[in-house]
Coordinates of C-alpha atoms and ligand atoms in Angstrom, one line a residue:
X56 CA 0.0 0.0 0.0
X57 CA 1.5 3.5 -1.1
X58 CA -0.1 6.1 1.2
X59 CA 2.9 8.9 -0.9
X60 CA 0.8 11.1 -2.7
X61 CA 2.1 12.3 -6.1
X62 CA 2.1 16.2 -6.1
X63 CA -0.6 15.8 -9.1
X64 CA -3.0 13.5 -6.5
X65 CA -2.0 16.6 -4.0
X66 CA -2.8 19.6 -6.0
X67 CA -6.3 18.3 -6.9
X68 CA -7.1 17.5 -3.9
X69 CA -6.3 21.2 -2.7
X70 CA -8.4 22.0 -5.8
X71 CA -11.4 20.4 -4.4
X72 CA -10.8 21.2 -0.7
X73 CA -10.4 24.9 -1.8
X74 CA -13.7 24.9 -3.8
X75 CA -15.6 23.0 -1.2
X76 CA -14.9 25.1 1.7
X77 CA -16.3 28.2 -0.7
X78 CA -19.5 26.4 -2.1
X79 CA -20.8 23.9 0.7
X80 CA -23.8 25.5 1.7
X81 CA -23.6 26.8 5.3
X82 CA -26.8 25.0 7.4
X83 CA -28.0 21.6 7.7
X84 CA -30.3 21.0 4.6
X85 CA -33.6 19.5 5.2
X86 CA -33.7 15.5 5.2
X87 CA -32.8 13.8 2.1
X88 CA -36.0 11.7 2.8
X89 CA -38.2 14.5 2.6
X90 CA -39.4 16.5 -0.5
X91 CA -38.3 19.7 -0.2
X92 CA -34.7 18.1 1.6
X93 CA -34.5 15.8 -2.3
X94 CA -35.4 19.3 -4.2
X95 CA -32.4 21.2 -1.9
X96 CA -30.0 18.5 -3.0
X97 CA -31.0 18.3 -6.7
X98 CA -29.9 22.0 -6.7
X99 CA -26.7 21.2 -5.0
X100 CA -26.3 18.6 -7.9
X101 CA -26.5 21.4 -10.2
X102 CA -23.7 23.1 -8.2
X103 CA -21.3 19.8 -8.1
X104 CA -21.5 19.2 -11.6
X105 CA -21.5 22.8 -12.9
X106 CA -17.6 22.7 -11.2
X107 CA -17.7 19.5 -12.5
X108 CA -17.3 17.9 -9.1
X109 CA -20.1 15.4 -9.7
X110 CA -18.3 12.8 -11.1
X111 CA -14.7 12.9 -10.4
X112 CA -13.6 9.8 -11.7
X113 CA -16.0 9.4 -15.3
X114 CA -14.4 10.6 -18.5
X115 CA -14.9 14.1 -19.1
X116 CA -17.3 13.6 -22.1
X117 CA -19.6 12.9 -19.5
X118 CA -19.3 15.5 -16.8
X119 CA -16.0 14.0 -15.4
X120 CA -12.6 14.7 -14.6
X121 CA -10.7 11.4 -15.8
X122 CA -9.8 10.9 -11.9
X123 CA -8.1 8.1 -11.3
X124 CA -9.1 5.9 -8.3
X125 CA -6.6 7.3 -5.6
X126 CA -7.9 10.9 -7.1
X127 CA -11.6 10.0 -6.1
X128 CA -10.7 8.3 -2.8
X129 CA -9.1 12.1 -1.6
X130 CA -11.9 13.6 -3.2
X131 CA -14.5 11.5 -1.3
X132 CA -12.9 12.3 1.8
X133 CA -12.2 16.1 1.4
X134 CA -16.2 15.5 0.7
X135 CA -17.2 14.4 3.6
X136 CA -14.9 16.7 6.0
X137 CA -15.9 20.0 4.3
X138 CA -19.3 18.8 5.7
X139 CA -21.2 18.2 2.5
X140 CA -24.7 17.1 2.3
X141 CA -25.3 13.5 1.1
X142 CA -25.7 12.7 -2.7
X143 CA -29.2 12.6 -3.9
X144 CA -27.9 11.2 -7.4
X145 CA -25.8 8.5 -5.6
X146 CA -27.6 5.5 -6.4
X147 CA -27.4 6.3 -9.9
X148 CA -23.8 7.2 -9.5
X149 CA -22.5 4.8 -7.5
X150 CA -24.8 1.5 -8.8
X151 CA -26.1 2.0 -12.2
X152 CA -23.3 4.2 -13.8
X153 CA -20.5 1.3 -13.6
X154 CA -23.1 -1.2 -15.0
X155 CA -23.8 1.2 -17.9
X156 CA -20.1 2.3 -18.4
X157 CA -19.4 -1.9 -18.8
X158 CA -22.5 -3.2 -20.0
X159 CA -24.8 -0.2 -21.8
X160 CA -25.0 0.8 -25.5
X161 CA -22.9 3.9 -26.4
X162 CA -26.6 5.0 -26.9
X163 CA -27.8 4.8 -23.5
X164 CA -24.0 5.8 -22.1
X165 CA -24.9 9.4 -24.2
X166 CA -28.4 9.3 -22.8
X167 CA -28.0 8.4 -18.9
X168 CA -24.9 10.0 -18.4
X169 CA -25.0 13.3 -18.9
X170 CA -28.0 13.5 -17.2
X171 CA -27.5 11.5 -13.8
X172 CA -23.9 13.3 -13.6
X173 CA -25.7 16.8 -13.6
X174 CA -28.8 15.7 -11.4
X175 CA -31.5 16.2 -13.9
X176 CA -32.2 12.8 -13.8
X177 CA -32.3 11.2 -10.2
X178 CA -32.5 7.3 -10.1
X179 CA -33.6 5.1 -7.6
X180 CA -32.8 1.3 -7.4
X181 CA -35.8 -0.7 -7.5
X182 CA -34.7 -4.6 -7.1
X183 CA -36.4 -5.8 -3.5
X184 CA -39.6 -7.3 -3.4
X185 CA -41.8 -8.5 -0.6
X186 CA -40.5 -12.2 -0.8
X187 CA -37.2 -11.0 -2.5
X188 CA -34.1 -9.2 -0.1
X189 CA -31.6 -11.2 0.8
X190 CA -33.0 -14.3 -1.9
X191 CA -33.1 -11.9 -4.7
X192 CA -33.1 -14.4 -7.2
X193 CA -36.5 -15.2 -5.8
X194 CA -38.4 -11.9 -7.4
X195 CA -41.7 -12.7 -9.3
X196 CA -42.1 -9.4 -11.2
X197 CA -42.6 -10.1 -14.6
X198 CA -41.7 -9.3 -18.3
X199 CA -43.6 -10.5 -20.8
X200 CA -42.1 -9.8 -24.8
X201 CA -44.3 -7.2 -26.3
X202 CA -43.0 -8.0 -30.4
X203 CA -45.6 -5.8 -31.8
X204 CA -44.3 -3.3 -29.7
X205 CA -40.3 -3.7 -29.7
X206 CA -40.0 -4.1 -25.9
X207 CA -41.4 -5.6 -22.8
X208 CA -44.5 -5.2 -20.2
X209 CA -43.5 -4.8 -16.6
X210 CA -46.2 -6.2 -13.9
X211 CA -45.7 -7.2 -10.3
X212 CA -44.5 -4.9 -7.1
X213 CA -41.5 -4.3 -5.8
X214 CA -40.2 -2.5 -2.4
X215 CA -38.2 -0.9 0.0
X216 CA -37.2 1.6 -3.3
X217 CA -35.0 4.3 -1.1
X218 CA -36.7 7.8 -2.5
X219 CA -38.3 6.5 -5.6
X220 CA -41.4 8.8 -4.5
X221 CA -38.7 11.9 -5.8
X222 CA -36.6 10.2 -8.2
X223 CA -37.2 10.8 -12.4
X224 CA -35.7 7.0 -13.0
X225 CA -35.3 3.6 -12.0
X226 CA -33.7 0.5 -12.5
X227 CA -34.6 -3.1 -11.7
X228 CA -35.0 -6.3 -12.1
X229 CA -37.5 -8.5 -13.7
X230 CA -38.5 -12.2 -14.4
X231 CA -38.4 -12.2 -18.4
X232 CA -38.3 -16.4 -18.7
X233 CA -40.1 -18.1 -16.3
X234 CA -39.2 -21.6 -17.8
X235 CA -35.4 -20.9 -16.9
X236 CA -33.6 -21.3 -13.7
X237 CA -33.6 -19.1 -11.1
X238 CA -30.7 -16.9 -12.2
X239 CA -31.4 -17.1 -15.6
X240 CA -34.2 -15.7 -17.7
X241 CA -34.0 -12.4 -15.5
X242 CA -33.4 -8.7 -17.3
X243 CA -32.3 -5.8 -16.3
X244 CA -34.3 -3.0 -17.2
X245 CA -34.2 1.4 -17.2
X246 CA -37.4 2.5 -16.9
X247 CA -39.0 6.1 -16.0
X248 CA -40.7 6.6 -12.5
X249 CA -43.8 8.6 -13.8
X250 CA -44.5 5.5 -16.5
X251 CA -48.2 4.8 -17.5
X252 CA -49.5 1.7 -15.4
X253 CA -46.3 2.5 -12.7
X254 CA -48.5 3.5 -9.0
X255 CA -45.8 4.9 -6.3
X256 CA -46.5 4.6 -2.6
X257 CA -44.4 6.0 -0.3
X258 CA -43.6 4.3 3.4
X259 CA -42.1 5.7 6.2
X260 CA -38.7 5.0 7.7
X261 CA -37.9 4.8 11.4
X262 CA -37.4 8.7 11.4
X263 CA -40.8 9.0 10.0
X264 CA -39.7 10.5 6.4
X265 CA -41.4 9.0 3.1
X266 CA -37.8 7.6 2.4
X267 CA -38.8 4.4 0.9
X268 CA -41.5 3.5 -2.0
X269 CA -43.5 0.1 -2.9
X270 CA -43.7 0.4 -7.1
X271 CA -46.7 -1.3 -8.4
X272 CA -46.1 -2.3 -11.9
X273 CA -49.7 -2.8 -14.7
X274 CA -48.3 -3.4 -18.3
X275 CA -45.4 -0.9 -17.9
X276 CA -43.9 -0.7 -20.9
X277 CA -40.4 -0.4 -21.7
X278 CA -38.6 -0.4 -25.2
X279 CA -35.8 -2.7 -26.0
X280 CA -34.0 0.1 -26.0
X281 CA -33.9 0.5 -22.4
X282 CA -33.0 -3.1 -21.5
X283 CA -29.2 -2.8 -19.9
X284 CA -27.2 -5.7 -21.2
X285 CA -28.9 -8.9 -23.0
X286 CA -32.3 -10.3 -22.5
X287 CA -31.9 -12.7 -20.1
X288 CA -29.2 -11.6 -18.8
X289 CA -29.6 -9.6 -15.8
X290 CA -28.9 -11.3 -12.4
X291 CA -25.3 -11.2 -14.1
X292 CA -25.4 -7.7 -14.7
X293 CA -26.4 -6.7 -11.5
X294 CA -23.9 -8.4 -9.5
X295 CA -21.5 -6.1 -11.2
X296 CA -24.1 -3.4 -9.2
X297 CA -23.9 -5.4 -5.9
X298 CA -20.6 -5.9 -5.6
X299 CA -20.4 -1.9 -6.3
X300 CA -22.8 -1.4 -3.2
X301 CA -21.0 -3.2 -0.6
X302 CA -17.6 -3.1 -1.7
X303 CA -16.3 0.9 -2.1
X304 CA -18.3 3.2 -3.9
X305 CA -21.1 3.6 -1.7
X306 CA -19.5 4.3 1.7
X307 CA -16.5 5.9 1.7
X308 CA -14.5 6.4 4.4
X309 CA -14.2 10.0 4.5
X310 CA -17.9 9.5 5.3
X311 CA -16.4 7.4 8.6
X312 CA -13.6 9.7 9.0
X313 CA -15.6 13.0 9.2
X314 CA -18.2 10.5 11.6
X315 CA -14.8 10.3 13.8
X316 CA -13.5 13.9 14.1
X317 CA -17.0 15.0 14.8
X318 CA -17.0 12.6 17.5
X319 CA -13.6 13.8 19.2
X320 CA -14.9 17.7 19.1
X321 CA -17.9 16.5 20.9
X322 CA -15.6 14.4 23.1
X323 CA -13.8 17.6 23.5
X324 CA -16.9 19.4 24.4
X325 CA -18.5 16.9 26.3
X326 CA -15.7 14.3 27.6
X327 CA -15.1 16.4 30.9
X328 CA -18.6 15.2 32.6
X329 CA -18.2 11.3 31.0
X330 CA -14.7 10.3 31.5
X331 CA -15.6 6.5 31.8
X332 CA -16.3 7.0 28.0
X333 CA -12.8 7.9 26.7
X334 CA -11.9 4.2 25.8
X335 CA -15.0 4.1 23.8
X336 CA -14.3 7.2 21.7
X337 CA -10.7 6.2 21.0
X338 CA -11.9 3.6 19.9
X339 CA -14.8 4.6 17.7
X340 CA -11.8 6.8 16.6
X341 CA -9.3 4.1 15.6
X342 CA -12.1 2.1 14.1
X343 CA -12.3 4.3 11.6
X344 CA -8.7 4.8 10.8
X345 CA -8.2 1.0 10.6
X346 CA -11.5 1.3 7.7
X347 CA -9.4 4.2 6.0
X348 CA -6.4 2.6 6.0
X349 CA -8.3 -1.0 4.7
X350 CA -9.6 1.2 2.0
X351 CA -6.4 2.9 1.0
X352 CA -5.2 -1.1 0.8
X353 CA -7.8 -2.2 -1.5
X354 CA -7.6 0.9 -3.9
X355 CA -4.2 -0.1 -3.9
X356 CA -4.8 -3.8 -5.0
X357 CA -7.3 -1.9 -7.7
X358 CA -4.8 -0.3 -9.2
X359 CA -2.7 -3.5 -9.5
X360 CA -5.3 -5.3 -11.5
X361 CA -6.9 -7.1 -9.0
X362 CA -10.9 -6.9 -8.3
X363 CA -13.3 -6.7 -4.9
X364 CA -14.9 -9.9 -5.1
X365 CA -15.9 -11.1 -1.8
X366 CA -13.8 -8.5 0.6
X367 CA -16.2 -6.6 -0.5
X368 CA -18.2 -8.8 2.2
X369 CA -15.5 -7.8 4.3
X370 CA -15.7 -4.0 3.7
X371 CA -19.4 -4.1 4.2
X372 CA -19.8 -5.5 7.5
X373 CA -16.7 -3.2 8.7
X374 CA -18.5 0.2 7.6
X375 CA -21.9 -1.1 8.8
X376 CA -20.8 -1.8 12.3
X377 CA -18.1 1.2 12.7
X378 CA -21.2 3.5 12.0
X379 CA -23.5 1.9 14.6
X380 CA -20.7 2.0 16.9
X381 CA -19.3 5.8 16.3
X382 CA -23.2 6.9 16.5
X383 CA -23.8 5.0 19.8
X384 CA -20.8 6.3 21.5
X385 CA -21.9 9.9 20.4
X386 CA -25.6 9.4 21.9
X387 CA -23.6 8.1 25.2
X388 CA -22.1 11.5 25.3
X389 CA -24.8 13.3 25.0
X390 CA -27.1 11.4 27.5
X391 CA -30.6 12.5 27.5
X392 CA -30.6 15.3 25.6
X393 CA -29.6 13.7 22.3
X394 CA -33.5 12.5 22.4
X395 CA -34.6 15.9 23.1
X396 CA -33.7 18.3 20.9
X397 CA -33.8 18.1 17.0
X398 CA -29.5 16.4 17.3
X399 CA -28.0 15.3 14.0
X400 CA -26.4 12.2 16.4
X401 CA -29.9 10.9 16.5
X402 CA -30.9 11.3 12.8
X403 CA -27.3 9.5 12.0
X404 CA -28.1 6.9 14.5
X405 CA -31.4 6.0 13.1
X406 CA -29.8 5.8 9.6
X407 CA -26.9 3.7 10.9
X408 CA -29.6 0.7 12.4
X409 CA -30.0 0.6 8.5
X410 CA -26.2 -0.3 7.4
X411 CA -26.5 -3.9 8.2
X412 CA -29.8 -4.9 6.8
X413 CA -29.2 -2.8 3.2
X414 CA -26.7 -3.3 0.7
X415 CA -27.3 -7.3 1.9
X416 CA -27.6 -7.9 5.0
X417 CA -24.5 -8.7 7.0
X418 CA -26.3 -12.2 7.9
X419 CA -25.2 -12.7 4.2
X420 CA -22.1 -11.1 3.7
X421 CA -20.6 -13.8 7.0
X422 CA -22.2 -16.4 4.8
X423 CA -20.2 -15.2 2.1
X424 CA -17.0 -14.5 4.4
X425 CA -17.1 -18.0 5.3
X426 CA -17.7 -19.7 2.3
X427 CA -16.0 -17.7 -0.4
X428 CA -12.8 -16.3 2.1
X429 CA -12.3 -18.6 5.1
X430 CA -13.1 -21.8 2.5
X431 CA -15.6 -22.7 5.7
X432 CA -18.2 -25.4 4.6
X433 CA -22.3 -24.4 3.5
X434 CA -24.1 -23.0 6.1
X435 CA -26.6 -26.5 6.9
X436 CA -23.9 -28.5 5.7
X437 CA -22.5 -31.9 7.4
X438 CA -24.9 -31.5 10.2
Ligands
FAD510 C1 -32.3 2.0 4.5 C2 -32.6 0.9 3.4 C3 -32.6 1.3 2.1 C4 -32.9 0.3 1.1 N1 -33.0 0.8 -0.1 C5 -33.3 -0.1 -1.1 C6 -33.5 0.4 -2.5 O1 -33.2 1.5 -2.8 N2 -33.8 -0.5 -3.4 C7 -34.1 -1.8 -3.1 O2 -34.4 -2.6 -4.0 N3 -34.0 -2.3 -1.8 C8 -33.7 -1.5 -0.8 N4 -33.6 -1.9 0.5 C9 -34.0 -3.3 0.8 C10 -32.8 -4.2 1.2 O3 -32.0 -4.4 0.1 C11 -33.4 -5.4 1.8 O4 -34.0 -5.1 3.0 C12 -32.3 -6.5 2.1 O5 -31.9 -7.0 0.9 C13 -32.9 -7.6 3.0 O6 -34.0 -8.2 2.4 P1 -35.3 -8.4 3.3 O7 -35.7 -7.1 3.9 O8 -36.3 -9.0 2.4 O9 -35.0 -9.4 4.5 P2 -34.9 -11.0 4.4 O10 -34.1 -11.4 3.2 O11 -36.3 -11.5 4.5 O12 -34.1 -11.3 5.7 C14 -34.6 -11.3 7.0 C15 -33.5 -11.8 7.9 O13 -33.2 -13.2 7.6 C16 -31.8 -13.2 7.4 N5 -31.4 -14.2 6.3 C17 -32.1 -14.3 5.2 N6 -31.5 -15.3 4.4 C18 -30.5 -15.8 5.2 C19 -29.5 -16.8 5.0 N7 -29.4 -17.5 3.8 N8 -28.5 -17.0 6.0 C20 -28.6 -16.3 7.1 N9 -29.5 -15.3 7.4 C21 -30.4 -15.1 6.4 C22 -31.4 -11.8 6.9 O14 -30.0 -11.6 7.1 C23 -32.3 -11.0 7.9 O15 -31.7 -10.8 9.1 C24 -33.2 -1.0 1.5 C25 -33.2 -1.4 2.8 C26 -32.9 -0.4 3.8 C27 -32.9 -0.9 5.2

């Protein structure tokens, strides 16, 4: 692992720690679950990618800077300590871009990019249904070939769609050979969220925000042209997507990082009336160093031609917990008045709860730890 920065990696992250600390609005936005918090961010979007800080890493025919992997990583974290609001656009960023950029048409890379880089079009990830989570390959949703047509009809329901009651687009899914097994004869389709025969109902999360939708799909059609790789095809297409989920893109570190300084000012602030809790913050502290410093390795095993594949597991479970674990400590500092006042340390904890149940729960990635890393034998195996 080479933690030596190259003056070029340096100066651009200067560049973006310099134009962050001038554009990052000054207040809290409103929740990202929320209407009006989804329409604050969408405009921040706008910002990002106007600066053409959207999209560090895509080519810049789309948006991008041509950042290479150790750029983004120093971007992400300048990110999250300049106290930037969370991506709206990062579900289409972080999970359907990569699959488009390997397995989309030129075609749809001219028509999706562009778009989702500069927030005009917001996507939401619609694969869960209500007997499909962790058993994905279980969804019933249909598509049935519509010839006369050129495309496909979408019926069924699917669930748990984080903000899909804001977003333009989404992708998913959907059972296109029911003959085939299980991981076959599924496709992967784009589709738009305000579609004819497409109902949207929004549930509440813990916090109470409309953060998640149930999609309710009635002959939705959808052109061939807005299939993502072949017919058929999909469950191997969006592995690509999962492994993007768990593994790095989606949680950062400087996300963890940022988590951890916050918590040593409020230590600082706080730490005088609970010394018993010092341990506990240190540690909270070096927890999130260790995840820096596990990220820094794999970026490095990245750039030497080697993949994620099941650390990603690994990577997963580590972020999920350190966030549970930095949030409880900060709630411990603040005693009973983190539950009565409006406290970020209580939104964050609610969200953390989250970590190990999405992305796959971390039920599966020890499954996969076991089986795929540690060479253990099949859960229910040689009883
Ligand atoms: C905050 C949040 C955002 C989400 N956003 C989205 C989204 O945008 N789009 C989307 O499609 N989905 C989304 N989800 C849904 C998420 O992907 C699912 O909740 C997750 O895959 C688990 O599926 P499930 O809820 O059906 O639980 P189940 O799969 O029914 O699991 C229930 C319990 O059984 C355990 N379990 C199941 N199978 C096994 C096994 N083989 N071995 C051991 N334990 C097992 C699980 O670990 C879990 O503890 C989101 C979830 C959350 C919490």
């Amino acid at each position: 692992m080479n933690l030596d920065f190259t003056e070029g990696e340096l100066a651009f992250r200067d560049e973006a720690r310099e134009w962050l600390r001038e554009h990052v609005p000054a207040g809290p936005m409103p929740p990202l679950d929320t209407a009006e918090g989804f329409a604050a961010r969408r405009e921040w979007e706008a910002t990002l990618a106007a600066a053409r800080w959207s999209v560090v890493a895509w080519p810049e025919k789309y948006h991008g800077r041509d950042a290479s992997m150790v750029e983004w990583v120093l971007f992400e974290e300048e990110y999250y300590r300049s106290g930037a609001p969370v991506r709206a656009a990062q579900n289409g960023i972080s999970l359907l871009a990569p699959i488009i950029f390997e397995h989309g048409t030129p075609e749809q890379q001219d028509r999706y990019l562009p778009a989702m880089a500069d927030g005009t079009e917001i996507w939401a990830q619609a694969w869960s249904e209500p007997e499909a989570g962790s058993d994905l390959a279980s969804i019933r949703s249909t598509a049935t070939r519509d010839e006369a047509r050129g495309g496909w009809l979408l019926n069924g329901q699917k669930t748990w769609s984080s903000r899909a009651a804001f977003a333009d687009r989404a992708f998913g899914l959907f059972r296109s050979d029911p003959t085939a097994e299980r991981h076959r004869g599924l496709t992967y389709f784009l589709f738009p969220l305000d579609a004819e025969g497409l109902s949207i109902r929004p549930i509440a999360q813990l916090d109470g925000h409309p953060g998640f939708a149930e999609l309710f799909f009635d002959d939705v059609f959808v052109p061939d042209a807005d299939v993502l790789g072949a017919p058929g095809d999909g469950w191997r297409v969006a592995m690509s997507t999962a492994g993007n989920e768990r593994g790095l893109s989606l949680r950062s570190p400087g996300r963890f990082c940022a988590a951890a300084d916050r918590l040593l000012a409020l230590w600082r602030e706080r730490g005088a009336g609970h010394p018993h809790l010092r341990d506990r913050v240190v540690d909270a502290w070096l927890a999130a160093q260790a995840y820096r410093l596990y990220t820094w390795g794999t970026v490095t095993r990245l750039a030497a031609g080697g993949d994620v594949g099941a650390h990603g597991s690994v990577n997963k479970l580590f972020w999920s917990q350190l966030d549970v674990g930095l949030h409880e400590v900060a709630l411990d500092l603040l005693g009973p008045e983190s539950e009565l006042r409006d406290e970020p340390w209580l939104d964050g904890y609610l969200f953390s709860l989250s970590g190990p149940i999405y992305a796959g729960t971390n039920e599966i990635q020890r499954n996969i730890v076991a089986e795929r890393l540690l060479g253990l034998p099949k859960g229910g195996r040689g009883r």
